GROMACS .gro file of N, CA and C in nm:
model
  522
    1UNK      N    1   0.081  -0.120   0.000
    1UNK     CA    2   0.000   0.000   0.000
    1UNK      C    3   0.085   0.126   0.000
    2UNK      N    4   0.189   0.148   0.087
    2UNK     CA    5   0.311   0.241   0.026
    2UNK      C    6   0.327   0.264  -0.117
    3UNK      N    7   0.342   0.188  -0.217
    3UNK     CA    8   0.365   0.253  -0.344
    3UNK      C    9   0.211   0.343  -0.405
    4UNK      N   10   0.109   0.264  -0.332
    4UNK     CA   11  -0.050   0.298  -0.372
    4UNK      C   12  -0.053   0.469  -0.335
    5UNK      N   13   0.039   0.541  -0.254
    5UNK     CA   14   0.002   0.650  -0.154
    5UNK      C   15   0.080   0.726  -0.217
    6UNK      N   16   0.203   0.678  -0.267
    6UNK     CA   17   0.306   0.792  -0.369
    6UNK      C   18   0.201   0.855  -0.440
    7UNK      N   19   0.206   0.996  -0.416
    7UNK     CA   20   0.099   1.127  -0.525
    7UNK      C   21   0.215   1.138  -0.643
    8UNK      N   22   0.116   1.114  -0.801
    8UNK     CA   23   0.186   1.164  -0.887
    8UNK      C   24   0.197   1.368  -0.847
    9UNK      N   25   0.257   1.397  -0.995
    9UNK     CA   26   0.307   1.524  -0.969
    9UNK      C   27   0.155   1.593  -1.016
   10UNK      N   28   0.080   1.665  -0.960
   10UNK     CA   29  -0.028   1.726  -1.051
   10UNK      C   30  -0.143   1.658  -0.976
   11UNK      N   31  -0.158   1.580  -0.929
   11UNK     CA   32  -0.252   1.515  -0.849
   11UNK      C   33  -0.358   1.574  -0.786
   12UNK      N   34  -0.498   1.551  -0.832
   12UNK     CA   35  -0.613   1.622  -0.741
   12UNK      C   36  -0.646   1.543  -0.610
   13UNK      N   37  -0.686   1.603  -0.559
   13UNK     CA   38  -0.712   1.490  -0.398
   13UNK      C   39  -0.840   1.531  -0.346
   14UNK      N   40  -0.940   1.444  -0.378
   14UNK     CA   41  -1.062   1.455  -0.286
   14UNK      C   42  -1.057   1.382  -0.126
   15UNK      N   43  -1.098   1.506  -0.067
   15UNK     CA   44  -1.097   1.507   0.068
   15UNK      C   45  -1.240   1.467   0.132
   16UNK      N   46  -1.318   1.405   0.208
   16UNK     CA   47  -1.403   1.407   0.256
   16UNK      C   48  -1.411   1.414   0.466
   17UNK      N   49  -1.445   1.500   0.495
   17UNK     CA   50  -1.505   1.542   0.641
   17UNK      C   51  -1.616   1.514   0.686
   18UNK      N   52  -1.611   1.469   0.852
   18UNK     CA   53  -1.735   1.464   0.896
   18UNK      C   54  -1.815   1.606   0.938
   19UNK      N   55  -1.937   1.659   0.994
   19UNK     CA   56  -1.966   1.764   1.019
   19UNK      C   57  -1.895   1.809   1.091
   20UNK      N   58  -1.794   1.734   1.177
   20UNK     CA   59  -1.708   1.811   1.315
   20UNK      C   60  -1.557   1.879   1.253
   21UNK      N   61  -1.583   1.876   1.112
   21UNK     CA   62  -1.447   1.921   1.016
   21UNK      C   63  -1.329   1.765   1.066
   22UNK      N   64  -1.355   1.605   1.081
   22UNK     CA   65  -1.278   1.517   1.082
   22UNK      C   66  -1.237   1.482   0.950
   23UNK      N   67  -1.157   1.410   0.926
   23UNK     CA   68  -1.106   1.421   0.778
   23UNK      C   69  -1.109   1.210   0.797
   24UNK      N   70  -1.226   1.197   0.738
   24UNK     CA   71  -1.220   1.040   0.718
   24UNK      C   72  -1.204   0.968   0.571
   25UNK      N   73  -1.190   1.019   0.523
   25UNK     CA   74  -1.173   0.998   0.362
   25UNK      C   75  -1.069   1.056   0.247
   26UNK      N   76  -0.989   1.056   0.194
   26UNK     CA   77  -0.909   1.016   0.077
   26UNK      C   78  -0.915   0.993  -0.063
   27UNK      N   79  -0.963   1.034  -0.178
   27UNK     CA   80  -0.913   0.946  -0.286
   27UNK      C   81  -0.857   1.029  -0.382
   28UNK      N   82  -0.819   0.936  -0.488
   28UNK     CA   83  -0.726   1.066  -0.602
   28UNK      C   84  -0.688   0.932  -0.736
   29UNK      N   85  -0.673   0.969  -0.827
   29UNK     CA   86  -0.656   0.927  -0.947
   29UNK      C   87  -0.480   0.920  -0.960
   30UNK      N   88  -0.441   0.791  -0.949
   30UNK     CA   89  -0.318   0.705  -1.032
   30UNK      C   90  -0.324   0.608  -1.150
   31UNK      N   91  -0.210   0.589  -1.246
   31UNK     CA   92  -0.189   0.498  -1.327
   31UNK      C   93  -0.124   0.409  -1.261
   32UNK      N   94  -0.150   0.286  -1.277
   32UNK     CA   95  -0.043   0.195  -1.222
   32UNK      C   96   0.026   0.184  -1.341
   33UNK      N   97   0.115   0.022  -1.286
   33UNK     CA   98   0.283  -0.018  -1.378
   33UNK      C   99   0.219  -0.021  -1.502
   34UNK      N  100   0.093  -0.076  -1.543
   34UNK     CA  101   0.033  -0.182  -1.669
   34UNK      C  102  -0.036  -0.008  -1.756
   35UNK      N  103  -0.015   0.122  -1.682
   35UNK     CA  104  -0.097   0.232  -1.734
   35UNK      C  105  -0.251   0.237  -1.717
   36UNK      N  106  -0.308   0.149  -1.624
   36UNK     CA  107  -0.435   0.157  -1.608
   36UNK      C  108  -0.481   0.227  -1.525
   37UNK      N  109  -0.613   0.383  -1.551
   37UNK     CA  110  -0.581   0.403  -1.438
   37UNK      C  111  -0.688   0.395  -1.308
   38UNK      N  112  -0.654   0.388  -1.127
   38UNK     CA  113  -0.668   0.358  -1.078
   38UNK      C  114  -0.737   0.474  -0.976
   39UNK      N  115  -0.851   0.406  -0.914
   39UNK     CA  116  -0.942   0.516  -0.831
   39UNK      C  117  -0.846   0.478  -0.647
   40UNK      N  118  -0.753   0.535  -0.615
   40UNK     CA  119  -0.687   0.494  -0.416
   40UNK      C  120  -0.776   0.538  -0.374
   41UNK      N  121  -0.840   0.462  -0.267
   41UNK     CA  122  -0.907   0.500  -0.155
   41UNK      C  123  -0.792   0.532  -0.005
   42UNK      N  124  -0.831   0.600   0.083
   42UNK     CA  125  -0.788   0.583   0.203
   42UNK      C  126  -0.952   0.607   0.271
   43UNK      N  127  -0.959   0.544   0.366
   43UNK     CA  128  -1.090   0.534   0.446
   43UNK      C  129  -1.054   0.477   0.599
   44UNK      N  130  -1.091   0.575   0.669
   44UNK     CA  131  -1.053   0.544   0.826
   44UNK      C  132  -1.228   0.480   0.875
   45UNK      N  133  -1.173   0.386   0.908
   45UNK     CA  134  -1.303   0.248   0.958
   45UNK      C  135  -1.241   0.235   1.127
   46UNK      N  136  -1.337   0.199   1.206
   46UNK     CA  137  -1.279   0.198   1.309
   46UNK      C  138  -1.178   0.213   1.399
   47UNK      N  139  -1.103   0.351   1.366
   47UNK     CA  140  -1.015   0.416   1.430
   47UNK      C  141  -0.881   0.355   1.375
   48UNK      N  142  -0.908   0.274   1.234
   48UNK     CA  143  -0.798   0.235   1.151
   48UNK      C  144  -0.796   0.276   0.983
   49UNK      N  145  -0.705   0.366   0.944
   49UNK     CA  146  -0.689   0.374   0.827
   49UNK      C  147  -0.694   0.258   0.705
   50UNK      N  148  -0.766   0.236   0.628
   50UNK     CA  149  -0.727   0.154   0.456
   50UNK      C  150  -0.744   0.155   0.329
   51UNK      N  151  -0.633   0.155   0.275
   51UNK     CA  152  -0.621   0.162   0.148
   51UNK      C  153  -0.679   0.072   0.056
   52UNK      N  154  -0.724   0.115  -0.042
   52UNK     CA  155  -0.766  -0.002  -0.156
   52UNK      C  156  -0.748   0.110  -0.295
   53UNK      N  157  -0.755   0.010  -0.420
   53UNK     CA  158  -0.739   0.067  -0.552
   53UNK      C  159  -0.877  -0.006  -0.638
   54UNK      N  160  -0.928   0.099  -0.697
   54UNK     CA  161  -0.973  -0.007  -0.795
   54UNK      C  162  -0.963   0.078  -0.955
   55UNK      N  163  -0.949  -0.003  -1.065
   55UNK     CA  164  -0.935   0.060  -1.224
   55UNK      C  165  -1.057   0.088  -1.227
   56UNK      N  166  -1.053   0.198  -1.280
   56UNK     CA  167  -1.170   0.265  -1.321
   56UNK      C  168  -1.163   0.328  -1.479
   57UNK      N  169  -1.274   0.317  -1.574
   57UNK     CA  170  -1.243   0.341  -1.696
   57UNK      C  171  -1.295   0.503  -1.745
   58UNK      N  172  -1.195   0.581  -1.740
   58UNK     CA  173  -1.251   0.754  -1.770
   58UNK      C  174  -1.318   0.748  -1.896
   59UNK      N  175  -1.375   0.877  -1.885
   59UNK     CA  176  -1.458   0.942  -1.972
   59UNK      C  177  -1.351   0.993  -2.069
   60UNK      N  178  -1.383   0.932  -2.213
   60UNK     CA  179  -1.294   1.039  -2.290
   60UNK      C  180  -1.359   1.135  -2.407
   61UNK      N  181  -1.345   1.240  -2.394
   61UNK     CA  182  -1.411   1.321  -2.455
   61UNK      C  183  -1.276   1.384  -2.611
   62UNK      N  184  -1.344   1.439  -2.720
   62UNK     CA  185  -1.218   1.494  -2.764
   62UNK      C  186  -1.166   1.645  -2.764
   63UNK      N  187  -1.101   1.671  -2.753
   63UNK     CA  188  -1.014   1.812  -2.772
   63UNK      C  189  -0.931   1.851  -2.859
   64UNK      N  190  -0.971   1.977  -2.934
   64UNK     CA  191  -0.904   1.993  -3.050
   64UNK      C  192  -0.803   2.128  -3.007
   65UNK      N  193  -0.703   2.138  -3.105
   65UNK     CA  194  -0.603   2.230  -3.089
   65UNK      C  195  -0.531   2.275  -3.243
   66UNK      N  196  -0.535   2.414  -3.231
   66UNK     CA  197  -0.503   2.439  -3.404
   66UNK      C  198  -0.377   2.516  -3.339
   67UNK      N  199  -0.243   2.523  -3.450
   67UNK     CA  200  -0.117   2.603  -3.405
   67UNK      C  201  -0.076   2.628  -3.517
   68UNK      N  202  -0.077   2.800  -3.524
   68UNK     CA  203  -0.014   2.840  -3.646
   68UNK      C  204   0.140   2.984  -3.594
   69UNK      N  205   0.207   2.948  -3.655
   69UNK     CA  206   0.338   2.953  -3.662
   69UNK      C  207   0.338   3.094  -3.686
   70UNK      N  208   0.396   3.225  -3.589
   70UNK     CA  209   0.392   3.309  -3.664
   70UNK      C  210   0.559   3.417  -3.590
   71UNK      N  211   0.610   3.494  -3.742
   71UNK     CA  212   0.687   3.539  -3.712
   71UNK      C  213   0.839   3.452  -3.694
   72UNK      N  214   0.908   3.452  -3.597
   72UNK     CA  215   1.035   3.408  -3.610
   72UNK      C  216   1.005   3.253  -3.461
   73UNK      N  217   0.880   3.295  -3.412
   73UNK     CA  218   0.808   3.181  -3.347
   73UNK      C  219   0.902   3.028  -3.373
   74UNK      N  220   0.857   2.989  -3.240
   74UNK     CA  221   0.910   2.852  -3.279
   74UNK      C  222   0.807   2.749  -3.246
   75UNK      N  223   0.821   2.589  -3.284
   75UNK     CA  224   0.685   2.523  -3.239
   75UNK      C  225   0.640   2.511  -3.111
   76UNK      N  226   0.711   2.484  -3.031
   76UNK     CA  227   0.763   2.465  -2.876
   76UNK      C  228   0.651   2.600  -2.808
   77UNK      N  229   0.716   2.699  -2.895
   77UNK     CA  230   0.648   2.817  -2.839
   77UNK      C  231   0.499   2.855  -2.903
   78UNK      N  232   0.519   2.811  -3.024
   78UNK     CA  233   0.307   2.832  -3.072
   78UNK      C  234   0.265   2.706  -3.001
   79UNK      N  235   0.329   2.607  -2.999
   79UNK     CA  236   0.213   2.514  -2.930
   79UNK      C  237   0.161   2.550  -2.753
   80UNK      N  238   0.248   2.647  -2.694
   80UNK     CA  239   0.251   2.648  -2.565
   80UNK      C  240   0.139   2.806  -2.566
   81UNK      N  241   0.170   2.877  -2.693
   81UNK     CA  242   0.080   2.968  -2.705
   81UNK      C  243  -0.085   2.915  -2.714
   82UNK      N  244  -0.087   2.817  -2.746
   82UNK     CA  245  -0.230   2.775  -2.819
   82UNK      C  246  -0.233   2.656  -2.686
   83UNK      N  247  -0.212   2.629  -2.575
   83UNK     CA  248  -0.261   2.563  -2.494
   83UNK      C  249  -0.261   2.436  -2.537
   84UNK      N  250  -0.149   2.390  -2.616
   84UNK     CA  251  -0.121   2.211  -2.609
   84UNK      C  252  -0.049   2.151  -2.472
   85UNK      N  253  -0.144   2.092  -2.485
   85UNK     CA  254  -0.070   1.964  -2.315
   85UNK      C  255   0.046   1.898  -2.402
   86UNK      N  256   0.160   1.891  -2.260
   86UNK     CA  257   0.296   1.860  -2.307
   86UNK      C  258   0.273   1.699  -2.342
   87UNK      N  259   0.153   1.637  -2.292
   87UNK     CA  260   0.164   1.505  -2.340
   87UNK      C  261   0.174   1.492  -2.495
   88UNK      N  262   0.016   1.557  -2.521
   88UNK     CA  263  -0.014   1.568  -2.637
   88UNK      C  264   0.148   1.621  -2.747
   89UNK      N  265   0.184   1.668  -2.767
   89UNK     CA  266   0.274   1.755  -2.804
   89UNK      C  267   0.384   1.673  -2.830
   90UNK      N  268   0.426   1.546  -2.746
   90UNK     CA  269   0.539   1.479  -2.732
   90UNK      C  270   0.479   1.350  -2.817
   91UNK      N  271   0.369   1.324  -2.813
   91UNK     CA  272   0.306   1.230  -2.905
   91UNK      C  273   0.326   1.262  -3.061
   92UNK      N  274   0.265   1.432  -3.086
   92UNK     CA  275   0.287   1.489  -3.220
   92UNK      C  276   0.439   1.497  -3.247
   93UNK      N  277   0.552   1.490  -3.179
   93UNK     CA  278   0.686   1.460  -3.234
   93UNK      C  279   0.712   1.321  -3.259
   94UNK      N  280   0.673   1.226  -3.162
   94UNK     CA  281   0.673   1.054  -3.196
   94UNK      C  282   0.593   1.040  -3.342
   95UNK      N  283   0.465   1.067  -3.381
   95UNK     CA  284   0.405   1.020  -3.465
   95UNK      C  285   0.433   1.099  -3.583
   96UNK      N  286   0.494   1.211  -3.624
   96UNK     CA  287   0.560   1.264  -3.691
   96UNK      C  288   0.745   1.233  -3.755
   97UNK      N  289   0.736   1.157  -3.623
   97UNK     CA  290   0.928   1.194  -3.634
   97UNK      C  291   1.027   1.134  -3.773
   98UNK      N  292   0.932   1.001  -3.785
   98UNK     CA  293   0.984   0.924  -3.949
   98UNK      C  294   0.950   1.029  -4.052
   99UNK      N  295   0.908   1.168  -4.064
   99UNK     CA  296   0.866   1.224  -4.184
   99UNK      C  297   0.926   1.335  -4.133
  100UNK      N  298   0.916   1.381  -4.032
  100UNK     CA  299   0.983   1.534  -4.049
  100UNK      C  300   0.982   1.569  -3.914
  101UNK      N  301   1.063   1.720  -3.889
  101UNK     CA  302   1.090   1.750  -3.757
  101UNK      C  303   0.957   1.843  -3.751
  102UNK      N  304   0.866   1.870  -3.647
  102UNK     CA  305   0.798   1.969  -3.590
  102UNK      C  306   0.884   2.092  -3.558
  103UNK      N  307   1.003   2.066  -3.555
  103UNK     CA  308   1.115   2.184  -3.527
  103UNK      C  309   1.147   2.254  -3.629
  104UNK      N  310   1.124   2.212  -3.704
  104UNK     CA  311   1.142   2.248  -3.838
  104UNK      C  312   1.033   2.331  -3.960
  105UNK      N  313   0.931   2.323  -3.875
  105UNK     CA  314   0.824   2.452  -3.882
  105UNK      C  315   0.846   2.601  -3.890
  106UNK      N  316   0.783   2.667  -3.972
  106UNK     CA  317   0.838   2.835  -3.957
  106UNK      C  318   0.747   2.911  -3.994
  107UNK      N  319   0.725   3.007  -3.972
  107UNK     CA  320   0.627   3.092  -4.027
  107UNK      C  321   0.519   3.069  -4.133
  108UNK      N  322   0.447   3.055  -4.089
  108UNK     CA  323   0.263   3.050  -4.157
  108UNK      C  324   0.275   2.880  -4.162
  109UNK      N  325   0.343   2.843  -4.092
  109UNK     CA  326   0.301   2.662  -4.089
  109UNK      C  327   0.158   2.649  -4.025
  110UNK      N  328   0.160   2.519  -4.008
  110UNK     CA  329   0.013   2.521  -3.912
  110UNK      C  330   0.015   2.365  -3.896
  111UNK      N  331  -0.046   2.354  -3.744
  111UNK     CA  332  -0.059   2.210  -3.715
  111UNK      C  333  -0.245   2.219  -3.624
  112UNK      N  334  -0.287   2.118  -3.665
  112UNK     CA  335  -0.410   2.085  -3.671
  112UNK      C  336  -0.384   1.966  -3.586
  113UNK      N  337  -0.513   1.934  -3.456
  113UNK     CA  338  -0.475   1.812  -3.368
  113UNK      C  339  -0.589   1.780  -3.309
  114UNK      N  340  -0.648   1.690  -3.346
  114UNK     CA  341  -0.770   1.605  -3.239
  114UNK      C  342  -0.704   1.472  -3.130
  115UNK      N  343  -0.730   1.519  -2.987
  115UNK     CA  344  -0.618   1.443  -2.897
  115UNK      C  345  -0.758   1.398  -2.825
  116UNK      N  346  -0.749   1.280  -2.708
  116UNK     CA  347  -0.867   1.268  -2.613
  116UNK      C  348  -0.810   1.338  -2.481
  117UNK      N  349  -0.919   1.416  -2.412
  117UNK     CA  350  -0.944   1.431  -2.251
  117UNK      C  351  -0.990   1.329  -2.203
  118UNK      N  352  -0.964   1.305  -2.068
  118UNK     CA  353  -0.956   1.228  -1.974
  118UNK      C  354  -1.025   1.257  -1.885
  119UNK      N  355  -1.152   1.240  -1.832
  119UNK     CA  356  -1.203   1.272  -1.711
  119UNK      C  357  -1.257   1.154  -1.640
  120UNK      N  358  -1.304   1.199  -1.497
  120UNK     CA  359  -1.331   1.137  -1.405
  120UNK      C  360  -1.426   1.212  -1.273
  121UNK      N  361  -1.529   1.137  -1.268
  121UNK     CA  362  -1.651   1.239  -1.287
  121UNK      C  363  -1.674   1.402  -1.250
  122UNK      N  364  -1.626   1.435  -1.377
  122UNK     CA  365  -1.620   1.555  -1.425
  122UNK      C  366  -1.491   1.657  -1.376
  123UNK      N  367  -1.397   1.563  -1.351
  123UNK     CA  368  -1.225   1.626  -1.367
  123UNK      C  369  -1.140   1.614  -1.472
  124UNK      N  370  -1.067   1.646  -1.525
  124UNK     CA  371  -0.946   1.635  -1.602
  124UNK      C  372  -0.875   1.549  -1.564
  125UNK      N  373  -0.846   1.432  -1.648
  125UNK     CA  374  -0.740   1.351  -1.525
  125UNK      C  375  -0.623   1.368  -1.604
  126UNK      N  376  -0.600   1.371  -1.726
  126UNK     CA  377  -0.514   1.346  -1.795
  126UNK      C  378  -0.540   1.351  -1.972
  127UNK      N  379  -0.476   1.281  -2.056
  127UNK     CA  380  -0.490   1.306  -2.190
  127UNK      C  381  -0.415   1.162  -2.234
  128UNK      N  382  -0.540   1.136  -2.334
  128UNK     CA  383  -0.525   0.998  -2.417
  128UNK      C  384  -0.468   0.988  -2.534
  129UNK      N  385  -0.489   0.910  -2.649
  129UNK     CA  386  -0.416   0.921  -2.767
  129UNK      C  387  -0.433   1.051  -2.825
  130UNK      N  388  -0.385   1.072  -2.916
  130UNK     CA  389  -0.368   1.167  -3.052
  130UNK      C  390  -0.464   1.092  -3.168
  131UNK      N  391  -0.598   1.154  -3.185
  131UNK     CA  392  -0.678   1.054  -3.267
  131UNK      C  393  -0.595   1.146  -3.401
  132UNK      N  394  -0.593   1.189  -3.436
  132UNK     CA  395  -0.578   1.272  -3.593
  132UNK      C  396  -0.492   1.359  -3.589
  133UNK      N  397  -0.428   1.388  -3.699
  133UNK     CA  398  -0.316   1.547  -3.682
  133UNK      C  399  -0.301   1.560  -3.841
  134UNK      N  400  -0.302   1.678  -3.845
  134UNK     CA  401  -0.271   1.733  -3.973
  134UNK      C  402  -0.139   1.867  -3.971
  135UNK      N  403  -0.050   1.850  -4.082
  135UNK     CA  404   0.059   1.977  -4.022
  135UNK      C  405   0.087   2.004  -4.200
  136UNK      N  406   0.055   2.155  -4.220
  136UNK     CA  407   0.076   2.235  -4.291
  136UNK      C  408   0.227   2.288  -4.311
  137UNK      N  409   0.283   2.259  -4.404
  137UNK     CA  410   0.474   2.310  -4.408
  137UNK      C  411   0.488   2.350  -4.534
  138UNK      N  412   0.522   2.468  -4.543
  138UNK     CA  413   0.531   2.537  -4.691
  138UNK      C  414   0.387   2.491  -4.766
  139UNK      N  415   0.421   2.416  -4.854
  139UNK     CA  416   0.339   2.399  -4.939
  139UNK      C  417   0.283   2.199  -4.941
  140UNK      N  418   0.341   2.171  -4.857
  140UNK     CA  419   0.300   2.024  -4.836
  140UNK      C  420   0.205   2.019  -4.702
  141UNK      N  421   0.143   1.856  -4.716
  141UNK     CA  422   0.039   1.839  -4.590
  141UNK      C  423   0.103   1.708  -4.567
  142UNK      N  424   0.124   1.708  -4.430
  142UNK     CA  425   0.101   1.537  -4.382
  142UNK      C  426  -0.011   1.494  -4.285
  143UNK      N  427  -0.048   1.394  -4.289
  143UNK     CA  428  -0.158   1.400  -4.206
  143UNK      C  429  -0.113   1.280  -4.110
  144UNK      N  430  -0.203   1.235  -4.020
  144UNK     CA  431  -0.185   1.125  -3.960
  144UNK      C  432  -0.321   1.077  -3.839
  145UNK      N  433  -0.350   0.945  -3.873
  145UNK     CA  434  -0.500   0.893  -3.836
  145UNK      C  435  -0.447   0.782  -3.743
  146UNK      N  436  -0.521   0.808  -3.653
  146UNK     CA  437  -0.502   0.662  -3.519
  146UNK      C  438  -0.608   0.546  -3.575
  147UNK      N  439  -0.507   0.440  -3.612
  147UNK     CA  440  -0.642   0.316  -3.588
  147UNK      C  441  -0.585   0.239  -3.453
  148UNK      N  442  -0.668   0.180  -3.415
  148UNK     CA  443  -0.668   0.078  -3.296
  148UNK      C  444  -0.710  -0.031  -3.323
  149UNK      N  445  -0.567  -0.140  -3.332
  149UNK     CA  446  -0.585  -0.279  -3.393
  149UNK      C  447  -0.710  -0.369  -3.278
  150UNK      N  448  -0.652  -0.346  -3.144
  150UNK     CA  449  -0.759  -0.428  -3.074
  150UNK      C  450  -0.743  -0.328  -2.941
  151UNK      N  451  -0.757  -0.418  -2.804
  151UNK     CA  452  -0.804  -0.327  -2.658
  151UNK      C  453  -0.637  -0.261  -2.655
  152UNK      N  454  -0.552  -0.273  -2.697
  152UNK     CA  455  -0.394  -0.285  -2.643
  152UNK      C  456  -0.315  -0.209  -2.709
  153UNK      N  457  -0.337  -0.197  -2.849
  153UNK     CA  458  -0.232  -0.155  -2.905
  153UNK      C  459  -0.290  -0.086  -3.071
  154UNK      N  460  -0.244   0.010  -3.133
  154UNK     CA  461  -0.297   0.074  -3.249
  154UNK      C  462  -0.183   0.125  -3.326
  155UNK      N  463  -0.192   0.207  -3.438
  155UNK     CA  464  -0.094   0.299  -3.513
  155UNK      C  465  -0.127   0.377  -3.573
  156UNK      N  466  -0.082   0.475  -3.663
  156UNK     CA  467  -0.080   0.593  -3.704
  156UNK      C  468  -0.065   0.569  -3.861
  157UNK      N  469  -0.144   0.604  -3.949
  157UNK     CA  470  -0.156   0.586  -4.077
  157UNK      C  471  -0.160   0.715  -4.139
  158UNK      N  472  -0.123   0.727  -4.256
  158UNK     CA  473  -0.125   0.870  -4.372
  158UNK      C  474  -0.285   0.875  -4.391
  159UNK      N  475  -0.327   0.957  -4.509
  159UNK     CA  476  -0.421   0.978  -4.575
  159UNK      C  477  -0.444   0.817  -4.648
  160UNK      N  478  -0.325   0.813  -4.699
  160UNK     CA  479  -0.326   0.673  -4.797
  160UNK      C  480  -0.366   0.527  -4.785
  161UNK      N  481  -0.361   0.564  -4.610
  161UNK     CA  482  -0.360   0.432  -4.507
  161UNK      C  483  -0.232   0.382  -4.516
  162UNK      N  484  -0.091   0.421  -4.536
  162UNK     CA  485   0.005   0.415  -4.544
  162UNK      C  486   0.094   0.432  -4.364
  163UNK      N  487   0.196   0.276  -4.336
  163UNK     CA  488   0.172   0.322  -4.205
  163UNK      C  489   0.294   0.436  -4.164
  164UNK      N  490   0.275   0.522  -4.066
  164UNK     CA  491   0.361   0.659  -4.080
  164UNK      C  492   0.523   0.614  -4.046
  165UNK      N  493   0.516   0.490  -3.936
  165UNK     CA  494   0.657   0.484  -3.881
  165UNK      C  495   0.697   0.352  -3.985
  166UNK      N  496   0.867   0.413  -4.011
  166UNK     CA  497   0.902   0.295  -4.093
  166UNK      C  498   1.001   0.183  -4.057
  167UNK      N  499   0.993   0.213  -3.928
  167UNK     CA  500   1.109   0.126  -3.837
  167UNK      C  501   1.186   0.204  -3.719
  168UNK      N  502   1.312   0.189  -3.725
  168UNK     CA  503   1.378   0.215  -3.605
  168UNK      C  504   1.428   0.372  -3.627
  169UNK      N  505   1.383   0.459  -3.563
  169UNK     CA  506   1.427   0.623  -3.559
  169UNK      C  507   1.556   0.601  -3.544
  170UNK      N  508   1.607   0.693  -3.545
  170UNK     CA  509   1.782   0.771  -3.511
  170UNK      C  510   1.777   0.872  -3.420
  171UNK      N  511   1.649   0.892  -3.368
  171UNK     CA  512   1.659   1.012  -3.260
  171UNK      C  513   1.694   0.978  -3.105
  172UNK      N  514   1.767   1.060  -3.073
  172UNK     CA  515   1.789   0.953  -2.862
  172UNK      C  516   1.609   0.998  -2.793
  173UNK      N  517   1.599   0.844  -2.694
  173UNK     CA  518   1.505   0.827  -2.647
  173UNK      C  519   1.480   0.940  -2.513
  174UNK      N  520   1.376   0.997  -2.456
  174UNK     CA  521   1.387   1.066  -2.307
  174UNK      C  522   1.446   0.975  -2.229
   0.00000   0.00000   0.00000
C-alpha cells in the first residue's frame, strides 16, 4: 500500500469530512505499472486507516487544438501559445518523427490536432491518444489517423492508409 500512496506530480485529492471538520476519507486518481488508471481509496473504519485501488475506466471526450506559426516563433512556443498539453505535443513529435521535424516549422506553418481528454466524474485527469493530426509546411500536408488494432495496441496511418513509422528512428530516447 506504500507505493498505492506515492501522489503523482499534478494530483487532485478529494478530501471528505465529517460535520465536526474530521477528515475520514481520501481518494485521487493514479496509473499503475500496466498504465491503467486507478481510483486509491484511504478510508478510516474503526479508528484504523485503509487503502484499496480499484481501475476505473474515464470518460474520454475529444479536444481539439489548431497552431499556427507566426513570425520568427518557434513550435515549442506556438504550441505552448495555443494551450497544447505537453503530453499531447510529445506524441505529435513521436508520430511525426519518421517524416519530419515539428522543429522544423516556420512561419505560416500550421498544425491541426484532435487528442482525447480524460475525465473522471467531471475532472481532467489526464490526456489519451492523438486521434488525428494534420501539419501544414510550406506547401505540403502530412496528415496522420489513429487506428486501434484491438483493446492494447494501435498505429498511425497517412491519408493513404500508409503506415507513418518505418522502423527504427535515429533520434535519442527521453
Amino acid at each position: 500500500s506504500k507505493d498505492l500512496l506515492k501522489l503523482p506530480a499534478g494530483a487532485t485529492l478529494h478530501v471528505q469530512t465529517n460535520d465536526q471538520g474530521q477528515l475520514f476519507a481520501v481518494r485521487f486518481l493514479k496509473d499503475d505499472a500496466q498504465g491503467e488508471t486507478q481510483l486509491v481509496w484511504l478510508q478510516r473504519r474503526e479508528g484504523h486507516w485503509q487503502t484499496h485501488a480499484d481501475a476505473i475506466e474515464p470518460r474520454r471526450l475529444e479536444g481539439v487544438a489548431h497552431i499556427r506559426l507566426q513570425g520568427k516563433q518557434s513550435f515549442q512556443q506556438a504550441a505552448q501559445r495555443a494551450d497544447l498539453p505537453r503530453e499531447v505535443l510529445q506524441q505529435l513529435q513521436e508520430i511525426f518523427s519518421d517524416r519530419m521535424a515539428l522543429q522544423s516549422l516556420r512561419n505560416g506553418d500550421s498544425v491541426q490536432v484532435v487528442f482525447e481528454r480524460l475525465y473522471y466524474e467531471g475532472d481532467l485527469i489526464g490526456y489519451g491518444q492523438v486521434l488525428a493530426a494534420n501539419v501544414q509546411r510550406d506547401k505540403q500536408t502530412f496528415t496522420a489517423f489513429y487506428h486501434q488494432h484491438d483493446s492494447e495496441s494501435g498505429s498511425y496511418y497517412d491519408g493513404n492508409g500508409q503506415p507513418l513509422k518505418q522502423g527504427f528512428t535515429v533520434e535519442p530516447v527521453e
